[in-house]
PDB file of C-alpha atoms in Angstrom:
ATOM      1  CA  MET A   1      -5.968  21.607  11.845  1.00 45.00           C
ATOM      2  CA  LYS A   2      -3.478  24.232  12.954  1.00 45.00           C
ATOM      3  CA  ASN A   3      -1.260  26.248  10.667  1.00 44.00           C
ATOM      4  CA  LEU A   4       2.228  25.510  11.867  1.00 46.00           C
ATOM      5  CA  SER A   5       4.837  28.119  12.518  1.00 47.00           C
ATOM      6  CA  TYR A   6       8.199  26.567  11.699  1.00 48.00           C
ATOM      7  CA  THR A   7      10.435  27.689  14.535  1.00 47.00           C
ATOM      8  CA  GLU A   8      13.382  25.560  13.448  1.00 55.00           C
ATOM      9  CA  VAL A   9      15.448  25.664  10.284  1.00 60.00           C
ATOM     10  CA  VAL A  10      14.479  22.514   8.400  1.00 74.00           C
ATOM     11  CA  THR A  11      17.352  20.974   6.482  1.00 78.00           C
ATOM     12  CA  THR A  12      16.897  18.498   3.674  1.00 82.00           C
ATOM     13  CA  PRO A  13      19.198  15.704   2.472  1.00 89.00           C
ATOM     14  CA  ASN A  14      21.878  16.460  -0.082  1.00 87.00           C
ATOM     15  CA  TYR A  15      20.755  14.547  -3.147  1.00 91.00           C
ATOM     16  CA  SER A  16      23.490  13.517  -5.570  1.00 91.00           C
ATOM     17  CA  TYR A  17      21.248  14.562  -8.457  1.00 92.00           C
ATOM     18  CA  VAL A  18      17.910  16.343  -8.740  1.00 94.00           C
ATOM     19  CA  PHE A  19      15.961  15.959 -11.981  1.00 95.00           C
ATOM     20  CA  ASN A  20      14.336  18.960 -13.658  1.00 95.00           C
ATOM     21  CA  PHE A  21      10.818  17.578 -13.116  1.00 94.00           C
ATOM     22  CA  GLU A  22      11.644  17.372  -9.400  1.00 95.00           C
ATOM     23  CA  LYS A  23      13.089  20.884  -9.331  1.00 94.00           C
ATOM     24  CA  ASN A  24       9.898  22.219 -10.941  1.00 94.00           C
ATOM     25  CA  PHE A  25       7.657  20.635  -8.318  1.00 94.00           C
ATOM     26  CA  VAL A  26       5.291  23.203  -6.745  1.00 93.00           C
ATOM     27  CA  HIS A  27       3.453  21.602  -3.847  1.00 92.00           C
ATOM     28  CA  MET A  28       0.653  24.194  -3.576  1.00 94.00           C
ATOM     29  CA  GLU A  29      -0.451  23.720  -7.192  1.00 94.00           C
ATOM     30  CA  ASN A  30      -0.801  19.965  -6.722  1.00 95.00           C
ATOM     31  CA  ARG A  31      -2.470  20.383  -3.341  1.00 96.00           C
ATOM     32  CA  THR A  32      -5.053  22.687  -4.909  1.00 96.00           C
ATOM     33  CA  TRP A  33      -5.643  20.152  -7.692  1.00 96.00           C
ATOM     34  CA  ILE A  34      -6.201  17.335  -5.181  1.00 96.00           C
ATOM     35  CA  GLN A  35      -8.531  19.511  -3.094  1.00 96.00           C
ATOM     36  CA  ASN A  36     -10.569  20.376  -6.193  1.00 96.00           C
ATOM     37  CA  ASN A  37     -10.722  16.730  -7.293  1.00 96.00           C
ATOM     38  CA  LEU A  38     -11.161  15.082  -3.894  1.00 96.00           C
ATOM     39  CA  THR A  39     -14.854  14.431  -4.565  1.00 96.00           C
ATOM     40  CA  ASN A  40     -13.925  12.759  -7.850  1.00 97.00           C
ATOM     41  CA  SER A  41     -11.982  10.112  -5.918  1.00 97.00           C
ATOM     42  CA  TYR A  42     -15.327   8.822  -4.595  1.00 97.00           C
ATOM     43  CA  TYR A  43     -16.657   8.608  -8.155  1.00 97.00           C
ATOM     44  CA  TYR A  44     -13.518   6.749  -9.263  1.00 97.00           C
ATOM     45  CA  CYS A  45     -14.086   4.200  -6.498  1.00 97.00           C
ATOM     46  CA  ILE A  46     -17.746   3.726  -7.445  1.00 98.00           C
ATOM     47  CA  ILE A  47     -16.784   3.211 -11.105  1.00 98.00           C
ATOM     48  CA  TYR A  48     -14.052   0.791  -9.989  1.00 98.00           C
ATOM     49  CA  VAL A  49     -16.520  -1.363  -8.025  1.00 97.00           C
ATOM     50  CA  ILE A  50     -19.032  -1.374 -10.902  1.00 97.00           C
ATOM     51  CA  VAL A  51     -16.328  -2.351 -13.410  1.00 97.00           C
ATOM     52  CA  ILE A  52     -14.838  -5.195 -11.351  1.00 96.00           C
ATOM     53  CA  PHE A  53     -18.154  -6.847 -10.462  1.00 95.00           C
ATOM     54  CA  SER A  54     -19.666  -6.414 -13.914  1.00 96.00           C
ATOM     55  CA  GLY A  55     -16.341  -7.730 -15.235  1.00 96.00           C
ATOM     56  CA  LYS A  56     -16.613 -10.786 -12.994  1.00 95.00           C
ATOM     57  CA  TYR A  57     -20.123 -11.418 -14.324  1.00 95.00           C
ATOM     58  CA  TYR A  58     -18.952 -10.952 -17.930  1.00 95.00           C
ATOM     59  CA  MET A  59     -16.004 -13.332 -17.485  1.00 95.00           C
ATOM     60  CA  SER A  60     -18.086 -15.992 -15.705  1.00 93.00           C
ATOM     61  CA  LYS A  61     -19.396 -17.125 -19.091  1.00 90.00           C
ATOM     62  CA  ARG A  62     -16.103 -16.853 -20.955  1.00 93.00           C
ATOM     63  CA  SER A  63     -12.665 -18.430 -21.001  1.00 95.00           C
ATOM     64  CA  ARG A  64      -9.899 -16.782 -19.032  1.00 95.00           C
ATOM     65  CA  PHE A  65      -7.292 -14.591 -20.716  1.00 95.00           C
ATOM     66  CA  ASN A  66      -3.646 -15.541 -20.246  1.00 94.00           C
ATOM     67  CA  LEU A  67      -2.187 -11.998 -20.281  1.00 95.00           C
ATOM     68  CA  ARG A  68       1.221 -13.237 -19.160  1.00 95.00           C
ATOM     69  CA  GLY A  69       3.123 -10.683 -21.246  1.00 96.00           C
ATOM     70  CA  PRO A  70       1.075  -7.652 -20.163  1.00 97.00           C
ATOM     71  CA  LEU A  71       1.234  -8.842 -16.534  1.00 97.00           C
ATOM     72  CA  ILE A  72       5.031  -9.066 -16.646  1.00 97.00           C
ATOM     73  CA  LEU A  73       5.212  -5.546 -18.080  1.00 98.00           C
ATOM     74  CA  TRP A  74       2.643  -4.156 -15.604  1.00 98.00           C
ATOM     75  CA  SER A  75       4.264  -5.676 -12.513  1.00 98.00           C
ATOM     76  CA  SER A  76       7.766  -4.746 -13.681  1.00 98.00           C
ATOM     77  CA  LEU A  77       6.803  -1.105 -14.242  1.00 98.00           C
ATOM     78  CA  LEU A  78       5.110  -0.845 -10.831  1.00 98.00           C
ATOM     79  CA  SER A  79       8.109  -2.546  -9.255  1.00 98.00           C
ATOM     80  CA  LEU A  80      10.477  -0.065 -10.904  1.00 98.00           C
ATOM     81  CA  PHE A  81       8.250   2.840  -9.880  1.00 98.00           C
ATOM     82  CA  SER A  82       8.209   1.670  -6.247  1.00 98.00           C
ATOM     83  CA  ILE A  83      11.983   1.094  -6.179  1.00 98.00           C
ATOM     84  CA  ILE A  84      12.618   4.606  -7.512  1.00 98.00           C
ATOM     85  CA  GLY A  85      10.059   5.931  -5.029  1.00 98.00           C
ATOM     86  CA  ILE A  86      11.791   4.354  -2.038  1.00 98.00           C
ATOM     87  CA  PHE A  87      15.214   5.611  -3.189  1.00 97.00           C
ATOM     88  CA  ARG A  88      13.857   9.166  -3.539  1.00 97.00           C
ATOM     89  CA  THR A  89      11.850   9.301  -0.293  1.00 97.00           C
ATOM     90  CA  LEU A  90      13.749   7.149   2.213  1.00 97.00           C
ATOM     91  CA  PRO A  91      16.764   9.540   2.384  1.00 96.00           C
ATOM     92  CA  GLU A  92      14.421  12.343   3.494  1.00 97.00           C
ATOM     93  CA  MET A  93      12.890  10.102   6.164  1.00 97.00           C
ATOM     94  CA  ILE A  94      16.307   9.076   7.521  1.00 97.00           C
ATOM     95  CA  HIS A  95      17.546  12.681   7.408  1.00 96.00           C
ATOM     96  CA  THR A  96      14.441  13.908   9.253  1.00 96.00           C
ATOM     97  CA  LEU A  97      14.731  11.272  11.989  1.00 97.00           C
ATOM     98  CA  THR A  98      18.456  11.840  12.531  1.00 96.00           C
ATOM     99  CA  HIS A  99      18.450  15.666  12.325  1.00 94.00           C
ATOM    100  CA  HIS A 100      14.976  16.678  13.543  1.00 95.00           C
ATOM    101  CA  GLY A 101      13.635  13.711  15.491  1.00 96.00           C
ATOM    102  CA  PHE A 102      10.572  11.493  15.548  1.00 97.00           C
ATOM    103  CA  TYR A 103       8.104  14.265  16.457  1.00 97.00           C
ATOM    104  CA  HIS A 104       9.066  16.212  13.338  1.00 97.00           C
ATOM    105  CA  SER A 105       8.681  13.093  11.194  1.00 97.00           C
ATOM    106  CA  VAL A 106       5.003  12.673  12.142  1.00 97.00           C
ATOM    107  CA  CYS A 107       3.945  16.299  12.674  1.00 97.00           C
ATOM    108  CA  ILE A 108       5.837  18.568  10.258  1.00 96.00           C
ATOM    109  CA  PRO A 109       5.084  18.138   6.507  1.00 96.00           C
ATOM    110  CA  SER A 110       8.498  19.393   5.373  1.00 95.00           C
ATOM    111  CA  PHE A 111       8.811  16.328   3.107  1.00 96.00           C
ATOM    112  CA  ILE A 112       6.202  17.906   0.813  1.00 95.00           C
ATOM    113  CA  GLU A 113       6.566  21.612   1.487  1.00 94.00           C
ATOM    114  CA  GLN A 114      10.346  22.021   1.741  1.00 94.00           C
ATOM    115  CA  ASP A 115      11.866  19.109  -0.173  1.00 95.00           C
ATOM    116  CA  VAL A 116      11.184  19.146  -3.917  1.00 95.00           C
ATOM    117  CA  VAL A 117      12.457  15.597  -4.467  1.00 97.00           C
ATOM    118  CA  CYS A 118      10.401  13.928  -1.762  1.00 97.00           C
ATOM    119  CA  GLY A 119       7.555  16.326  -2.519  1.00 96.00           C
ATOM    120  CA  PHE A 120       7.393  15.243  -6.158  1.00 97.00           C
ATOM    121  CA  TRP A 121       7.404  11.549  -5.240  1.00 98.00           C
ATOM    122  CA  SER A 122       4.715  12.178  -2.646  1.00 98.00           C
ATOM    123  CA  TRP A 123       2.595  13.558  -5.469  1.00 97.00           C
ATOM    124  CA  MET A 124       3.418  10.547  -7.648  1.00 98.00           C
ATOM    125  CA  PHE A 125       2.514   8.264  -4.747  1.00 98.00           C
ATOM    126  CA  ALA A 126      -0.966   9.793  -4.444  1.00 97.00           C
ATOM    127  CA  LEU A 127      -1.618   9.523  -8.180  1.00 97.00           C
ATOM    128  CA  SER A 128      -0.317   5.951  -8.352  1.00 97.00           C
ATOM    129  CA  LYS A 129      -3.113   4.745  -6.084  1.00 98.00           C
ATOM    130  CA  LEU A 130      -5.546   5.405  -8.925  1.00 97.00           C
ATOM    131  CA  LEU A 131      -3.276   3.630 -11.404  1.00 96.00           C
ATOM    132  CA  GLU A 132      -3.068   0.568  -9.131  1.00 97.00           C
ATOM    133  CA  PHE A 133      -6.749  -0.133  -9.785  1.00 97.00           C
ATOM    134  CA  GLY A 134      -5.357  -1.862 -12.867  1.00 96.00           C
ATOM    135  CA  ASP A 135      -4.154  -4.745 -10.659  1.00 97.00           C
ATOM    136  CA  THR A 136      -7.748  -5.903 -10.281  1.00 97.00           C
ATOM    137  CA  MET A 137      -8.365  -6.082 -14.014  1.00 96.00           C
ATOM    138  CA  PHE A 138      -5.716  -8.788 -14.331  1.00 97.00           C
ATOM    139  CA  ILE A 139      -7.479 -10.790 -11.615  1.00 97.00           C
ATOM    140  CA  ILE A 140     -10.848 -10.412 -13.355  1.00 97.00           C
ATOM    141  CA  LEU A 141      -9.648 -11.165 -16.883  1.00 97.00           C
ATOM    142  CA  ARG A 142      -7.529 -14.129 -15.746  1.00 96.00           C
ATOM    143  CA  LYS A 143     -10.495 -15.426 -13.675  1.00 95.00           C
ATOM    144  CA  GLN A 144      -8.551 -15.573 -10.434  1.00 95.00           C
ATOM    145  CA  LYS A 145     -10.146 -15.403  -6.997  1.00 94.00           C
ATOM    146  CA  LEU A 146     -11.034 -11.813  -6.044  1.00 95.00           C
ATOM    147  CA  ILE A 147     -10.979 -11.458  -2.272  1.00 95.00           C
ATOM    148  CA  PHE A 148     -12.578  -8.648  -0.286  1.00 96.00           C
ATOM    149  CA  LEU A 149      -9.188  -7.510   1.055  1.00 96.00           C
ATOM    150  CA  HIS A 150      -7.963  -6.767  -2.467  1.00 97.00           C
ATOM    151  CA  TRP A 151     -10.623  -4.329  -3.647  1.00 97.00           C
ATOM    152  CA  TYR A 152     -11.335  -2.882  -0.185  1.00 98.00           C
ATOM    153  CA  HIS A 153      -7.641  -2.096   0.168  1.00 97.00           C
ATOM    154  CA  HIS A 154      -7.435  -0.409  -3.243  1.00 98.00           C
ATOM    155  CA  ILE A 155     -10.484   1.790  -2.594  1.00 98.00           C
ATOM    156  CA  THR A 156      -9.549   2.934   0.905  1.00 98.00           C
ATOM    157  CA  VAL A 157      -5.890   3.555   0.028  1.00 98.00           C
ATOM    158  CA  LEU A 158      -6.903   5.877  -2.806  1.00 98.00           C
ATOM    159  CA  LEU A 159      -9.358   7.793  -0.611  1.00 98.00           C
ATOM    160  CA  TYR A 160      -6.955   8.049   2.312  1.00 98.00           C
ATOM    161  CA  SER A 161      -3.947   9.020   0.165  1.00 98.00           C
ATOM    162  CA  TRP A 162      -5.814  11.803  -1.600  1.00 98.00           C
ATOM    163  CA  PHE A 163      -7.397  13.044   1.618  1.00 98.00           C
ATOM    164  CA  SER A 164      -3.996  13.078   3.354  1.00 98.00           C
ATOM    165  CA  TYR A 165      -2.373  14.905   0.439  1.00 98.00           C
ATOM    166  CA  SER A 166      -5.170  17.484   0.376  1.00 97.00           C
ATOM    167  CA  GLU A 167      -4.226  18.554   3.903  1.00 96.00           C
ATOM    168  CA  HIS A 168      -0.497  17.755   3.666  1.00 97.00           C
ATOM    169  CA  ALA A 169      -0.789  15.377   6.613  1.00 97.00           C
ATOM    170  CA  ALA A 170       2.686  15.049   8.102  1.00 97.00           C
ATOM    171  CA  SER A 171       2.177  11.426   9.200  1.00 97.00           C
ATOM    172  CA  ALA A 172       1.820  10.483   5.522  1.00 97.00           C
ATOM    173  CA  ARG A 173       5.629  10.606   5.358  1.00 97.00           C
ATOM    174  CA  TRP A 174       5.723   7.292   7.221  1.00 98.00           C
ATOM    175  CA  PHE A 175       2.838   5.708   5.333  1.00 97.00           C
ATOM    176  CA  MET A 176       4.314   6.609   1.956  1.00 98.00           C
ATOM    177  CA  VAL A 177       7.853   5.352   2.646  1.00 98.00           C
ATOM    178  CA  LEU A 178       6.596   2.081   4.145  1.00 97.00           C
ATOM    179  CA  ASN A 179       4.250   1.523   1.213  1.00 98.00           C
ATOM    180  CA  TYR A 180       6.946   2.234  -1.373  1.00 98.00           C
ATOM    181  CA  PHE A 181       9.236  -0.243   0.412  1.00 98.00           C
ATOM    182  CA  VAL A 182       6.682  -3.076   0.627  1.00 98.00           C
ATOM    183  CA  HIS A 183       5.466  -2.520  -2.942  1.00 98.00           C
ATOM    184  CA  SER A 184       9.027  -2.569  -4.320  1.00 98.00           C
ATOM    185  CA  ILE A 185       9.337  -6.132  -2.995  1.00 97.00           C
ATOM    186  CA  MET A 186       5.760  -7.184  -3.742  1.00 97.00           C
ATOM    187  CA  TYR A 187       5.637  -6.085  -7.385  1.00 98.00           C
ATOM    188  CA  SER A 188       9.117  -7.510  -8.011  1.00 97.00           C
ATOM    189  CA  TYR A 189       7.782 -10.819  -6.701  1.00 97.00           C
ATOM    190  CA  TYR A 190       4.724 -10.592  -8.980  1.00 97.00           C
ATOM    191  CA  ALA A 191       6.897  -9.788 -11.997  1.00 97.00           C
ATOM    192  CA  LEU A 192       9.255 -12.722 -11.370  1.00 97.00           C
ATOM    193  CA  LYS A 193       6.313 -15.040 -10.737  1.00 96.00           C
ATOM    194  CA  ALA A 194       4.710 -13.966 -14.033  1.00 96.00           C
ATOM    195  CA  MET A 195       8.058 -14.729 -15.715  1.00 96.00           C
ATOM    196  CA  ARG A 196       7.675 -18.256 -14.254  1.00 94.00           C
ATOM    197  CA  TYR A 197      10.735 -18.103 -12.033  1.00 95.00           C
ATOM    198  CA  LYS A 198      10.624 -20.557  -9.152  1.00 93.00           C
ATOM    199  CA  ILE A 199      10.462 -18.386  -6.058  1.00 94.00           C
ATOM    200  CA  PRO A 200      10.784 -19.904  -2.563  1.00 94.00           C
ATOM    201  CA  LYS A 201       7.506 -19.893  -0.661  1.00 91.00           C
ATOM    202  CA  PHE A 202       9.032 -18.000   2.241  1.00 94.00           C
ATOM    203  CA  ILE A 203       9.212 -14.893   0.013  1.00 95.00           C
ATOM    204  CA  SER A 204       5.415 -14.694  -0.294  1.00 95.00           C
ATOM    205  CA  ILE A 205       5.137 -15.338   3.452  1.00 96.00           C
ATOM    206  CA  LEU A 206       7.676 -12.568   4.107  1.00 97.00           C
ATOM    207  CA  ILE A 207       5.719 -10.121   1.947  1.00 97.00           C
ATOM    208  CA  THR A 208       2.513 -10.794   3.896  1.00 97.00           C
ATOM    209  CA  ILE A 209       4.398 -10.404   7.198  1.00 97.00           C
ATOM    210  CA  LEU A 210       5.807  -7.078   5.979  1.00 97.00           C
ATOM    211  CA  GLN A 211       2.284  -5.957   5.084  1.00 98.00           C
ATOM    212  CA  ILE A 212       1.049  -6.873   8.565  1.00 98.00           C
ATOM    213  CA  VAL A 213       3.980  -5.024  10.175  1.00 98.00           C
ATOM    214  CA  GLN A 214       3.172  -2.026   7.969  1.00 98.00           C
ATOM    215  CA  MET A 215      -0.385  -1.992   9.346  1.00 98.00           C
ATOM    216  CA  ILE A 216       0.835  -2.230  12.935  1.00 98.00           C
ATOM    217  CA  ILE A 217       3.179   0.723  12.403  1.00 98.00           C
ATOM    218  CA  GLY A 218       0.336   2.652  10.735  1.00 97.00           C
ATOM    219  CA  CYS A 219      -1.861   2.154  13.814  1.00 98.00           C
ATOM    220  CA  ILE A 220       0.966   3.145  16.172  1.00 98.00           C
ATOM    221  CA  ILE A 221       1.749   6.337  14.208  1.00 98.00           C
ATOM    222  CA  ASN A 222      -1.895   7.426  14.302  1.00 98.00           C
ATOM    223  CA  ILE A 223      -2.133   6.767  18.053  1.00 98.00           C
ATOM    224  CA  VAL A 224       1.090   8.711  18.702  1.00 98.00           C
ATOM    225  CA  VAL A 225      -0.121  11.658  16.608  1.00 98.00           C
ATOM    226  CA  TYR A 226      -3.405  11.638  18.538  1.00 97.00           C
ATOM    227  CA  GLN A 227      -1.434  11.870  21.786  1.00 97.00           C
ATOM    228  CA  TYR A 228       0.542  14.839  20.438  1.00 97.00           C
ATOM    229  CA  LEU A 229      -2.678  16.649  19.549  1.00 97.00           C
ATOM    230  CA  LYS A 230      -4.205  15.739  22.896  1.00 96.00           C
ATOM    231  CA  ASN A 231      -1.198  17.313  24.626  1.00 95.00           C
ATOM    232  CA  GLU A 232      -1.761  20.440  22.471  1.00 93.00           C
ATOM    233  CA  LYS A 233       1.429  20.079  20.470  1.00 95.00           C
ATOM    234  CA  GLU A 234       1.514  21.540  16.990  1.00 94.00           C
ATOM    235  CA  CYS A 235       0.916  18.718  14.549  1.00 97.00           C
ATOM    236  CA  ASN A 236      -0.159  19.026  10.940  1.00 97.00           C
ATOM    237  CA  VAL A 237      -2.612  16.111  11.037  1.00 97.00           C
ATOM    238  CA  SER A 238      -6.368  16.540  11.472  1.00 97.00           C
ATOM    239  CA  HIS A 239      -8.511  14.501  13.838  1.00 97.00           C
ATOM    240  CA  LYS A 240     -10.487  13.283  10.812  1.00 97.00           C
ATOM    241  CA  ASN A 241      -7.264  11.999   9.287  1.00 98.00           C
ATOM    242  CA  ILE A 242      -6.357  10.128  12.473  1.00 98.00           C
ATOM    243  CA  ILE A 243      -9.791   8.488  12.709  1.00 98.00           C
ATOM    244  CA  PHE A 244      -9.768   7.550   9.028  1.00 97.00           C
ATOM    245  CA  GLY A 245      -6.186   6.289   9.170  1.00 97.00           C
ATOM    246  CA  LEU A 246      -6.608   4.311  12.378  1.00 97.00           C
ATOM    247  CA  PHE A 247      -9.778   2.692  11.051  1.00 98.00           C
ATOM    248  CA  ILE A 248      -8.320   1.533   7.753  1.00 98.00           C
ATOM    249  CA  TYR A 249      -4.976   0.416   9.207  1.00 98.00           C
ATOM    250  CA  PHE A 250      -6.711  -1.607  11.909  1.00 98.00           C
ATOM    251  CA  THR A 251      -9.078  -3.238   9.400  1.00 98.00           C
ATOM    252  CA  TYR A 252      -6.101  -3.946   7.112  1.00 98.00           C
ATOM    253  CA  PHE A 253      -4.337  -5.574  10.059  1.00 98.00           C
ATOM    254  CA  ILE A 254      -7.318  -7.855  10.725  1.00 98.00           C
ATOM    255  CA  LEU A 255      -7.791  -8.737   7.060  1.00 97.00           C
ATOM    256  CA  PHE A 256      -4.102  -9.396   6.384  1.00 97.00           C
ATOM    257  CA  CYS A 257      -3.867 -11.595   9.499  1.00 97.00           C
ATOM    258  CA  LYS A 258      -6.909 -13.509   8.238  1.00 96.00           C
ATOM    259  CA  PHE A 259      -5.280 -13.815   4.813  1.00 95.00           C
ATOM    260  CA  PHE A 260      -2.037 -15.031   6.407  1.00 95.00           C
ATOM    261  CA  TYR A 261      -3.869 -17.661   8.436  1.00 95.00           C
ATOM    262  CA  GLU A 262      -5.931 -18.939   5.522  1.00 93.00           C
ATOM    263  CA  SER A 263      -3.010 -18.926   3.066  1.00 92.00           C
ATOM    264  CA  TYR A 264      -0.153 -20.323   5.139  1.00 92.00           C
ATOM    265  CA  ILE A 265      -1.423 -21.837   8.391  1.00 90.00           C
ATOM    266  CA  ASN A 266      -4.850 -23.307   7.752  1.00 87.00           C
ATOM    267  CA  LYS A 267      -3.748 -24.495   4.322  1.00 64.00           C
ATOM    268  CA  ASN A 268      -0.868 -26.451   5.902  1.00 55.00           C
ATOM    269  CA  ASN A 269      -3.225 -27.945   8.484  1.00 57.00           C
ATOM    270  CA  LYS A 270      -5.534 -29.164   5.715  1.00 54.00           C
ATOM    271  CA  PHE A 271      -2.530 -30.647   3.951  1.00 47.00           C
ATOM    272  CA  LYS A 272      -1.473 -32.416   7.162  1.00 51.00           C
ATOM    273  CA  GLU A 273      -5.019 -33.678   7.648  1.00 51.00           C
ATOM    274  CA  LYS A 274      -4.973 -35.215   4.162  1.00 51.00           C
ATOM    275  CA  ILE A 275      -1.654 -36.923   4.892  1.00 47.00           C
ATOM    276  CA  THR A 276      -2.927 -38.198   8.229  1.00 51.00           C
ATOM    277  CA  LYS A 277      -6.080 -39.508   6.558  1.00 51.00           C
ATOM    278  CA  LYS A 278      -4.050 -41.342   3.918  1.00 51.00           C
ATOM    279  CA  GLU A 279      -1.762 -42.790   6.589  1.00 52.00           C
ATOM    280  CA  LYS A 280      -4.805 -44.075   8.505  1.00 48.00           C
ATOM    281  CA  GLU A 281      -6.242 -45.612   5.337  1.00 49.00           C
ATOM    282  CA  ASN A 282      -2.946 -47.315   4.573  1.00 49.00           C
ATOM    283  CA  HIS A 283      -2.676 -48.501   8.169  1.00 46.00           C
ATOM    284  CA  ASN A 284      -6.203 -49.989   8.023  1.00 47.00           C
ATOM    285  CA  LYS A 285      -5.427 -51.712   4.730  1.00 44.00           C
ATOM    286  CA  PHE A 286      -2.297 -53.192   6.275  1.00 42.00           C
ATOM    287  CA  LYS A 287      -4.285 -54.470   9.294  1.00 44.00           C
ATOM    288  CA  THR A 288      -6.925 -55.966   6.989  1.00 41.00           C
ATOM    289  CA  ASN A 289      -4.282 -57.732   4.978  1.00 41.00           C
TER     290      ASN A 289
END
């Protein structure tokens, strides 16, 4: 990966207020920490897999836990975190696109290196992917169905986020903002559902559609960045990052499409089949009578 020479003066958005913990953000210190602990992320993932499958085995012989209260608190906190994250990172994205253009948004990591607000929330984003492992524990303890997409997604997101942060991959600007946006809606939905509010079904469908769109955009961004590198343009994204990113976003796309089909399309077909079967039975009874 090339060391970029910033030939243009990079401006950042004028935030109405910058907190002290944001002002004190030093991107190189956190980058060094991630680089030194990158190998540990693999260990965390191994421990995660061992815990969830041993947990499934342990719970198979026991009654499910309700955990409604803790789930409300957990989902609400992650929802709040994601909402704050989108409000602190989206302005930088919009400012970059309007003042510096699309190329800058995918190739220049100014969102980490020159913007303390967005830089701090980029750091929080990377760390939160480890915290989100906690989602799975609620599934295990409440004896809900654990699908491959769920734990595969958690593992690969952690690995990719930490790897991208370790090299300050510029394309991560897009991935982070999109993820904050989708999660702000998703965790709000989970929190309200845990509170037993009646939520229209189209909201869950919308969330899955947004996730699929997110994966499509992720694939497109990686392909565009590859083209920039191929044309020998300066771009702070490694080839390894592109391969890793394109692989996981494409597999996410396939898995989320499969989930969408099984949850909303095939399920409706089965429901229609049951109705049709009942109608036929009633029709036969009527003919017999």
